[in-house]
Amino acid sequence: MYRFGIDLGGTKIEILALDATGQERHRERVATPRNDYAETVAAIVRLVRDAEGRLGGSGSVGIAAPGAISQLTGRIKNANSTCLNGRPLLEDLQQQLQREIRIANDANCFALSEATDGAAAGGAVVFGVILGTGVGGGVVVNGRLLTGANAIAGEWGHNPLPVFLPDAGELPGAECYCGKRGCIETWLSGPGLAKHFEQATGRTFTAEQIVAQSPADAQCEAALQAYEDRLARSLAGVVNILDPDVIVLGGGLSAVARWYDTVPRLWGRYVFSDAITTRLVPPRFGAASGARGAAWLWRDEITQTRIDP
Ligand SMILES: [Zn+2]
């Protein structure tokens, strides 16, 4: 028996197979069919059948999907790959692959992967953070993914940025696609960092370029110092509520080595505790964590929140 995990992304669909010991045995990726739901389902089915053919065995299937899965209907909501929204992805895949399937949000799968056998393994309470095109998160408690009553546990990216000095130029904040202003995502996503840098300096840089040019370039360095303080403030809000043992960063901006040193020094100002033992760590599996976490949705020894058709 294998555990198949599928990362359904906006540009690619990746399948990964773990054997009984958790070792990776197969990996393949294809381009995501553009805005075509039926083709997307067919591509997933082909990837599973192809993997089973190559490995000569069957297994469980878990899917990491964008957006959230409605607890009521099992249908996708809030996905940036909009052709998925409102579609019975779970039902259609179960019918075509003739087995029970589990689907979870991609940030949740990242958190589950890193908490199971990644950088946060052994942590009782783990908060997994995505700092990429968007900002998301997932919560794992004692090895169990916390889905939540509304299937949004960990979605800190659409909380407002904590602002302690109203004159610091952070209010009211930029408009967010969710309909509010000043969401954490508008500050801490890669595009958010680039946008604020352009507003402050008139220079059009990507987040990657800003990181690469600091500390030599004073304006890039100032932007990263502001970013890491905002990250510390935002994570302090999570620490005050969840008090995690480990916070693991993922997404493109998790590759910035300085955060793991600067942010824990800065968050002491904002966390409501004299001492803070929470560890901030880089990911072990990085981009592979979506598919790995999806595979671990079928870890037998833990009970997962299951979405029935
Ligand atoms: Zn928002």
mmCIF file of C-alpha atoms and ligand atoms in Angstrom:
data_model
loop_
_atom_site.group_PDB
_atom_site.id
_atom_site.type_symbol
_atom_site.label_atom_id
_atom_site.label_comp_id
_atom_site.label_asym_id
_atom_site.label_seq_id
_atom_site.Cartn_x
_atom_site.Cartn_y
_atom_site.Cartn_z
ATOM 1 C CA MET A 1 0.000 0.000 0.000
ATOM 2 C CA TYR A 2 1.152 3.509 -0.859
ATOM 3 C CA ARG A 3 0.062 6.942 0.242
ATOM 4 C CA PHE A 4 -0.466 9.171 -2.759
ATOM 5 C CA GLY A 5 -0.402 12.907 -2.154
ATOM 6 C CA ILE A 6 -1.395 15.387 -4.829
ATOM 7 C CA ASP A 7 -0.636 19.079 -4.791
ATOM 8 C CA LEU A 8 -3.201 20.812 -6.980
ATOM 9 C CA GLY A 9 -1.639 24.178 -7.756
ATOM 10 C CA GLY A 10 -2.506 27.031 -10.063
ATOM 11 C CA THR A 11 0.278 26.199 -12.523
ATOM 12 C CA LYS A 12 1.131 22.540 -11.854
ATOM 13 C CA ILE A 13 -0.281 19.367 -10.390
ATOM 14 C CA GLU A 14 2.253 17.193 -8.586
ATOM 15 C CA ILE A 15 1.818 13.648 -7.336
ATOM 16 C CA LEU A 16 4.082 11.997 -4.807
ATOM 17 C CA ALA A 17 3.932 8.443 -3.477
ATOM 18 C CA LEU A 18 5.132 7.490 0.004
ATOM 19 C CA ASP A 19 5.700 3.854 0.881
ATOM 20 C CA ALA A 20 4.720 2.278 4.207
ATOM 21 C CA THR A 21 7.819 3.702 5.892
ATOM 22 C CA GLY A 22 7.223 7.249 4.635
ATOM 23 C CA GLN A 23 9.929 7.091 1.970
ATOM 24 C CA GLU A 24 9.260 8.837 -1.312
ATOM 25 C CA ARG A 25 8.936 6.299 -4.137
ATOM 26 C CA HIS A 26 7.516 8.255 -7.043
ATOM 27 C CA ARG A 27 7.007 11.844 -8.096
ATOM 28 C CA GLU A 28 5.569 13.378 -11.246
ATOM 29 C CA ARG A 29 4.198 16.754 -12.241
ATOM 30 C CA VAL A 30 2.073 18.071 -15.078
ATOM 31 C CA ALA A 31 0.867 21.551 -16.016
ATOM 32 C CA THR A 32 -2.541 22.446 -14.571
ATOM 33 C CA PRO A 33 -5.130 22.595 -17.383
ATOM 34 C CA ARG A 34 -6.021 26.256 -17.812
ATOM 35 C CA ASN A 35 -9.390 27.103 -16.337
ATOM 36 C CA ASP A 36 -10.869 23.732 -17.187
ATOM 37 C CA TYR A 37 -12.396 21.796 -14.318
ATOM 38 C CA ALA A 38 -13.126 18.546 -16.178
ATOM 39 C CA GLU A 39 -9.571 18.435 -17.548
ATOM 40 C CA THR A 40 -8.177 19.115 -14.066
ATOM 41 C CA VAL A 41 -10.074 16.131 -12.655
ATOM 42 C CA ALA A 42 -8.917 13.975 -15.580
ATOM 43 C CA ALA A 43 -5.284 15.023 -15.033
ATOM 44 C CA ILE A 44 -5.424 14.002 -11.351
ATOM 45 C CA VAL A 45 -6.981 10.636 -12.237
ATOM 46 C CA ARG A 46 -4.279 10.020 -14.862
ATOM 47 C CA LEU A 47 -1.491 10.860 -12.393
ATOM 48 C CA VAL A 48 -2.857 8.377 -9.830
ATOM 49 C CA ARG A 49 -3.372 5.594 -12.386
ATOM 50 C CA ASP A 50 0.064 6.202 -13.876
ATOM 51 C CA ALA A 51 1.737 6.084 -10.439
ATOM 52 C CA GLU A 52 -0.109 2.879 -9.552
ATOM 53 C CA GLY A 53 0.987 1.311 -12.823
ATOM 54 C CA ARG A 54 4.626 2.187 -12.289
ATOM 55 C CA LEU A 55 4.702 1.113 -8.649
ATOM 56 C CA GLY A 56 2.579 -1.978 -9.194
ATOM 57 C CA GLY A 57 0.350 -1.182 -6.211
ATOM 58 C CA SER A 58 -2.599 0.855 -5.087
ATOM 59 C CA GLY A 59 -3.080 3.190 -2.143
ATOM 60 C CA SER A 60 -4.810 6.069 -0.411
ATOM 61 C CA VAL A 61 -5.225 9.451 -2.086
ATOM 62 C CA GLY A 62 -5.018 12.842 -0.408
ATOM 63 C CA ILE A 63 -5.279 16.180 -2.183
ATOM 64 C CA ALA A 64 -3.847 19.583 -1.266
ATOM 65 C CA ALA A 65 -6.146 22.128 -2.868
ATOM 66 C CA PRO A 66 -6.261 25.919 -2.937
ATOM 67 C CA GLY A 67 -8.965 27.717 -0.998
ATOM 68 C CA ALA A 68 -11.059 25.862 1.537
ATOM 69 C CA ILE A 69 -13.334 22.872 1.469
ATOM 70 C CA SER A 70 -16.878 23.627 2.541
ATOM 71 C CA GLN A 71 -17.741 21.516 5.579
ATOM 72 C CA LEU A 72 -21.333 21.450 4.408
ATOM 73 C CA THR A 73 -20.975 20.390 0.798
ATOM 74 C CA GLY A 74 -17.408 19.188 0.293
ATOM 75 C CA ARG A 75 -17.204 21.687 -2.542
ATOM 76 C CA ILE A 76 -14.278 24.087 -2.990
ATOM 77 C CA LYS A 77 -14.612 27.730 -1.933
ATOM 78 C CA ASN A 78 -12.225 30.720 -1.876
ATOM 79 C CA ALA A 79 -9.851 29.172 -4.456
ATOM 80 C CA ASN A 80 -7.724 31.492 -6.581
ATOM 81 C CA SER A 81 -7.986 28.827 -9.326
ATOM 82 C CA THR A 82 -11.554 29.955 -9.793
ATOM 83 C CA CYS A 83 -12.653 27.069 -12.039
ATOM 84 C CA LEU A 84 -12.595 24.898 -8.895
ATOM 85 C CA ASN A 85 -14.985 27.047 -6.870
ATOM 86 C CA GLY A 86 -18.359 25.445 -6.259
ATOM 87 C CA ARG A 87 -17.238 22.204 -7.893
ATOM 88 C CA PRO A 88 -17.748 18.783 -6.267
ATOM 89 C CA LEU A 89 -14.050 17.877 -6.620
ATOM 90 C CA LEU A 90 -14.175 15.321 -3.826
ATOM 91 C CA GLU A 91 -17.253 13.572 -5.172
ATOM 92 C CA ASP A 92 -15.953 13.503 -8.744
ATOM 93 C CA LEU A 93 -12.551 12.115 -7.754
ATOM 94 C CA GLN A 94 -14.068 9.506 -5.462
ATOM 95 C CA GLN A 95 -16.315 8.338 -8.253
ATOM 96 C CA GLN A 96 -13.538 8.154 -10.836
ATOM 97 C CA LEU A 97 -10.882 6.649 -8.576
ATOM 98 C CA GLN A 98 -13.382 4.445 -6.733
ATOM 99 C CA ARG A 99 -12.114 5.074 -3.236
ATOM 100 C CA GLU A 100 -12.567 7.472 -0.355
ATOM 101 C CA ILE A 101 -10.428 10.585 -0.817
ATOM 102 C CA ARG A 102 -9.395 13.339 1.585
ATOM 103 C CA ILE A 103 -8.927 16.955 0.567
ATOM 104 C CA ALA A 104 -7.370 19.735 2.628
ATOM 105 C CA ASN A 105 -6.254 23.296 2.084
ATOM 106 C CA ASP A 106 -2.693 23.573 0.735
ATOM 107 C CA ALA A 107 -1.406 25.565 3.723
ATOM 108 C CA ASN A 108 -2.885 22.921 6.034
ATOM 109 C CA CYS A 109 -1.070 20.211 4.079
ATOM 110 C CA PHE A 110 2.178 22.167 4.392
ATOM 111 C CA ALA A 111 1.729 22.363 8.171
ATOM 112 C CA LEU A 112 0.845 18.658 8.414
ATOM 113 C CA SER A 113 3.878 17.643 6.355
ATOM 114 C CA GLU A 114 6.341 19.663 8.411
ATOM 115 C CA ALA A 115 4.706 18.565 11.694
ATOM 116 C CA THR A 116 4.678 14.858 10.745
ATOM 117 C CA ASP A 117 8.257 14.234 9.609
ATOM 118 C CA GLY A 118 9.609 17.658 8.720
ATOM 119 C CA ALA A 119 11.142 20.646 10.481
ATOM 120 C CA ALA A 120 8.452 20.764 13.183
ATOM 121 C CA ALA A 121 8.339 17.012 13.910
ATOM 122 C CA GLY A 122 7.839 16.388 17.620
ATOM 123 C CA GLY A 123 6.203 19.750 18.287
ATOM 124 C CA ALA A 124 2.910 19.330 20.172
ATOM 125 C CA VAL A 125 1.409 22.511 18.713
ATOM 126 C CA VAL A 126 2.675 23.551 15.284
ATOM 127 C CA PHE A 127 1.744 26.616 13.260
ATOM 128 C CA GLY A 128 2.716 26.358 9.589
ATOM 129 C CA VAL A 129 2.956 29.633 7.715
ATOM 130 C CA ILE A 130 2.939 30.297 3.983
ATOM 131 C CA LEU A 131 4.715 33.520 2.958
ATOM 132 C CA GLY A 132 4.378 33.523 -0.816
ATOM 133 C CA THR A 133 2.086 35.058 -3.417
ATOM 134 C CA GLY A 134 -0.437 34.931 -0.601
ATOM 135 C CA VAL A 135 -0.171 34.483 3.158
ATOM 136 C CA GLY A 136 -1.839 31.446 4.730
ATOM 137 C CA GLY A 137 -1.382 29.087 7.602
ATOM 138 C CA GLY A 138 -2.330 25.783 9.174
ATOM 139 C CA VAL A 139 -2.467 24.360 12.675
ATOM 140 C CA VAL A 140 -1.430 20.852 13.764
ATOM 141 C CA VAL A 141 -2.016 19.732 17.355
ATOM 142 C CA ASN A 142 -0.507 16.443 18.561
ATOM 143 C CA GLY A 143 -0.057 15.321 14.971
ATOM 144 C CA ARG A 144 -3.651 16.085 14.079
ATOM 145 C CA LEU A 145 -4.650 18.710 11.564
ATOM 146 C CA LEU A 146 -7.033 21.262 13.027
ATOM 147 C CA THR A 147 -9.566 22.047 10.322
ATOM 148 C CA GLY A 148 -11.947 24.160 12.365
ATOM 149 C CA ALA A 149 -15.686 24.731 12.410
ATOM 150 C CA ASN A 150 -15.515 26.881 9.279
ATOM 151 C CA ALA A 151 -12.559 25.091 7.653
ATOM 152 C CA ILE A 152 -10.436 28.238 8.054
ATOM 153 C CA ALA A 153 -8.230 27.402 11.067
ATOM 154 C CA GLY A 154 -4.868 29.139 10.673
ATOM 155 C CA GLU A 155 -6.031 31.688 8.091
ATOM 156 C CA TRP A 156 -4.211 34.554 9.769
ATOM 157 C CA GLY A 157 -3.425 36.318 6.446
ATOM 158 C CA HIS A 158 -6.748 38.142 6.449
ATOM 159 C CA ASN A 159 -6.476 39.435 9.972
ATOM 160 C CA PRO A 160 -5.437 43.093 10.082
ATOM 161 C CA LEU A 161 -1.751 43.885 10.582
ATOM 162 C CA PRO A 162 -1.303 44.648 14.311
ATOM 163 C CA VAL A 163 -0.474 48.375 14.448
ATOM 164 C CA PHE A 164 0.747 49.809 17.744
ATOM 165 C CA LEU A 165 1.816 53.252 16.472
ATOM 166 C CA PRO A 166 -1.023 54.823 14.474
ATOM 167 C CA ASP A 167 1.323 57.424 12.948
ATOM 168 C CA ALA A 168 3.737 54.869 11.462
ATOM 169 C CA GLY A 169 2.121 55.173 8.025
ATOM 170 C CA GLU A 170 0.568 51.704 8.177
ATOM 171 C CA LEU A 171 -3.040 52.838 8.401
ATOM 172 C CA PRO A 172 -5.451 52.362 6.722
ATOM 173 C CA GLY A 173 -3.372 49.914 4.649
ATOM 174 C CA ALA A 174 -3.829 48.674 1.096
ATOM 175 C CA GLU A 175 -7.051 47.195 -0.211
ATOM 176 C CA CYS A 176 -7.164 43.398 -0.120
ATOM 177 C CA TYR A 177 -9.047 41.180 -2.561
ATOM 178 C CA CYS A 178 -11.050 39.882 0.397
ATOM 179 C CA GLY A 179 -12.786 43.266 0.659
ATOM 180 C CA LYS A 180 -10.956 44.660 3.683
ATOM 181 C CA ARG A 181 -7.920 46.943 4.036
ATOM 182 C CA GLY A 182 -4.584 46.374 5.710
ATOM 183 C CA CYS A 183 -4.760 42.580 5.890
ATOM 184 C CA ILE A 184 -1.519 40.869 6.971
ATOM 185 C CA GLU A 185 -1.349 39.363 3.475
ATOM 186 C CA THR A 186 -1.161 42.827 1.872
ATOM 187 C CA TRP A 187 2.029 43.457 3.909
ATOM 188 C CA LEU A 188 3.737 40.072 4.156
ATOM 189 C CA SER A 189 3.098 38.451 0.759
ATOM 190 C CA GLY A 190 5.855 38.740 -1.870
ATOM 191 C CA PRO A 191 3.742 41.121 -4.012
ATOM 192 C CA GLY A 192 2.863 43.097 -0.856
ATOM 193 C CA LEU A 193 6.534 43.605 0.016
ATOM 194 C CA ALA A 194 7.272 44.701 -3.571
ATOM 195 C CA LYS A 195 4.309 47.094 -3.644
ATOM 196 C CA HIS A 196 5.231 48.845 -0.401
ATOM 197 C CA PHE A 197 8.835 49.112 -1.542
ATOM 198 C CA GLU A 198 7.721 50.789 -4.759
ATOM 199 C CA GLN A 199 5.454 53.194 -2.879
ATOM 200 C CA ALA A 200 8.273 54.161 -0.520
ATOM 201 C CA THR A 201 11.123 54.426 -3.043
ATOM 202 C CA GLY A 202 9.636 54.682 -6.550
ATOM 203 C CA ARG A 203 11.736 51.660 -7.561
ATOM 204 C CA THR A 204 10.067 48.609 -9.117
ATOM 205 C CA PHE A 205 11.672 45.531 -7.556
ATOM 206 C CA THR A 206 10.410 42.013 -6.945
ATOM 207 C CA ALA A 207 10.535 40.682 -3.391
ATOM 208 C CA GLU A 208 13.423 38.454 -4.502
ATOM 209 C CA GLN A 209 15.409 41.458 -5.739
ATOM 210 C CA ILE A 210 14.800 43.380 -2.516
ATOM 211 C CA VAL A 211 16.150 40.414 -0.535
ATOM 212 C CA ALA A 212 19.152 40.008 -2.843
ATOM 213 C CA GLN A 213 20.140 43.715 -2.682
ATOM 214 C CA SER A 214 20.087 43.999 1.105
ATOM 215 C CA PRO A 215 21.926 44.934 3.252
ATOM 216 C CA ALA A 216 24.147 46.763 0.708
ATOM 217 C CA ASP A 217 21.250 48.815 -0.648
ATOM 218 C CA ALA A 218 19.963 50.988 2.223
ATOM 219 C CA GLN A 219 16.409 51.199 0.879
ATOM 220 C CA CYS A 220 16.174 47.409 0.439
ATOM 221 C CA GLU A 221 17.583 46.930 3.932
ATOM 222 C CA ALA A 222 15.021 49.367 5.390
ATOM 223 C CA ALA A 223 12.228 47.487 3.619
ATOM 224 C CA LEU A 224 13.373 44.168 5.100
ATOM 225 C CA GLN A 225 13.683 45.661 8.573
ATOM 226 C CA ALA A 226 10.122 46.955 8.321
ATOM 227 C CA TYR A 227 8.995 43.564 6.948
ATOM 228 C CA GLU A 228 10.555 41.549 9.757
ATOM 229 C CA ASP A 229 9.021 43.792 12.398
ATOM 230 C CA ARG A 230 5.600 43.368 10.767
ATOM 231 C CA LEU A 231 6.161 39.601 10.611
ATOM 232 C CA ALA A 232 7.124 39.582 14.308
ATOM 233 C CA ARG A 233 4.012 41.589 15.254
ATOM 234 C CA SER A 234 1.757 39.366 13.162
ATOM 235 C CA LEU A 235 3.212 36.124 14.539
ATOM 236 C CA ALA A 236 3.016 37.498 18.097
ATOM 237 C CA GLY A 237 -0.751 37.644 17.624
ATOM 238 C CA VAL A 238 -0.715 33.941 16.746
ATOM 239 C CA VAL A 239 1.565 33.120 19.696
ATOM 240 C CA ASN A 240 -0.774 34.919 22.119
ATOM 241 C CA ILE A 241 -3.729 32.779 21.007
ATOM 242 C CA LEU A 242 -2.218 29.426 20.025
ATOM 243 C CA ASP A 243 1.095 29.472 21.938
ATOM 244 C CA PRO A 244 2.742 27.010 19.514
ATOM 245 C CA ASP A 245 5.912 25.020 20.243
ATOM 246 C CA VAL A 246 7.111 25.494 16.676
ATOM 247 C CA ILE A 247 6.310 27.950 13.900
ATOM 248 C CA VAL A 248 7.564 26.703 10.526
ATOM 249 C CA LEU A 249 7.749 29.065 7.567
ATOM 250 C CA GLY A 250 7.027 28.036 3.971
ATOM 251 C CA GLY A 251 6.543 29.766 0.624
ATOM 252 C CA GLY A 252 9.071 31.823 -1.325
ATOM 253 C CA LEU A 253 9.902 34.257 1.489
ATOM 254 C CA SER A 254 10.717 31.417 3.907
ATOM 255 C CA ALA A 255 14.076 31.190 2.089
ATOM 256 C CA VAL A 256 15.282 34.427 3.718
ATOM 257 C CA ALA A 257 17.730 33.144 6.350
ATOM 258 C CA ARG A 258 17.731 36.278 8.527
ATOM 259 C CA TRP A 259 14.072 35.905 9.613
ATOM 260 C CA TYR A 260 14.973 32.933 11.848
ATOM 261 C CA ASP A 261 17.316 35.156 13.812
ATOM 262 C CA THR A 262 15.681 38.586 13.692
ATOM 263 C CA VAL A 263 11.996 37.721 14.096
ATOM 264 C CA PRO A 264 12.325 35.770 17.401
ATOM 265 C CA ARG A 265 14.375 38.683 18.764
ATOM 266 C CA LEU A 266 11.692 41.158 17.691
ATOM 267 C CA TRP A 267 8.578 39.241 18.746
ATOM 268 C CA GLY A 268 9.563 39.486 22.429
ATOM 269 C CA ARG A 269 8.279 43.074 22.324
ATOM 270 C CA TYR A 270 4.837 41.936 21.265
ATOM 271 C CA VAL A 271 4.186 38.534 22.852
ATOM 272 C CA PHE A 272 2.411 38.645 26.220
ATOM 273 C CA SER A 273 5.007 36.615 28.100
ATOM 274 C CA ASP A 274 8.312 37.264 29.868
ATOM 275 C CA ALA A 275 10.041 34.308 28.211
ATOM 276 C CA ILE A 276 9.229 32.787 24.819
ATOM 277 C CA THR A 277 10.315 29.253 23.965
ATOM 278 C CA THR A 278 8.474 29.044 20.629
ATOM 279 C CA ARG A 279 10.934 28.077 17.869
ATOM 280 C CA LEU A 280 10.828 29.672 14.425
ATOM 281 C CA VAL A 281 12.258 27.251 11.840
ATOM 282 C CA PRO A 282 12.723 26.957 8.067
ATOM 283 C CA PRO A 283 10.885 24.141 6.263
ATOM 284 C CA ARG A 284 12.464 20.748 5.645
ATOM 285 C CA PHE A 285 10.524 19.797 2.545
ATOM 286 C CA GLY A 286 9.673 23.237 1.163
ATOM 287 C CA ALA A 287 7.753 23.048 -2.101
ATOM 288 C CA ALA A 288 7.258 19.268 -1.753
ATOM 289 C CA SER A 289 5.309 19.770 1.469
ATOM 290 C CA GLY A 290 1.944 20.279 -0.240
ATOM 291 C CA ALA A 291 1.994 16.818 -1.804
ATOM 292 C CA ARG A 292 3.635 15.225 1.259
ATOM 293 C CA GLY A 293 1.046 16.691 3.618
ATOM 294 C CA ALA A 294 -1.725 15.515 1.293
ATOM 295 C CA ALA A 295 -0.293 11.981 1.489
ATOM 296 C CA TRP A 296 -0.192 12.242 5.291
ATOM 297 C CA LEU A 297 -3.917 13.041 5.366
ATOM 298 C CA TRP A 298 -4.098 9.239 5.457
ATOM 299 C CA ARG A 299 -1.800 8.641 8.395
ATOM 300 C CA ASP A 300 -3.625 5.789 10.100
ATOM 301 C CA GLU A 301 -2.666 6.421 13.689
ATOM 302 C CA ILE A 302 -4.318 9.830 13.752
ATOM 303 C CA THR A 303 -7.896 10.823 13.156
ATOM 304 C CA GLN A 304 -8.427 13.342 10.411
ATOM 305 C CA THR A 305 -11.375 15.562 9.823
ATOM 306 C CA ARG A 306 -12.965 13.875 6.873
ATOM 307 C CA ILE A 307 -15.266 15.467 4.342
ATOM 308 C CA ASP A 308 -18.000 13.042 3.373
ATOM 309 C CA PRO A 309 -19.637 13.450 -0.009
HETATM 310 ZN ZN ZN B 1 -7.719 40.258 3.121
#
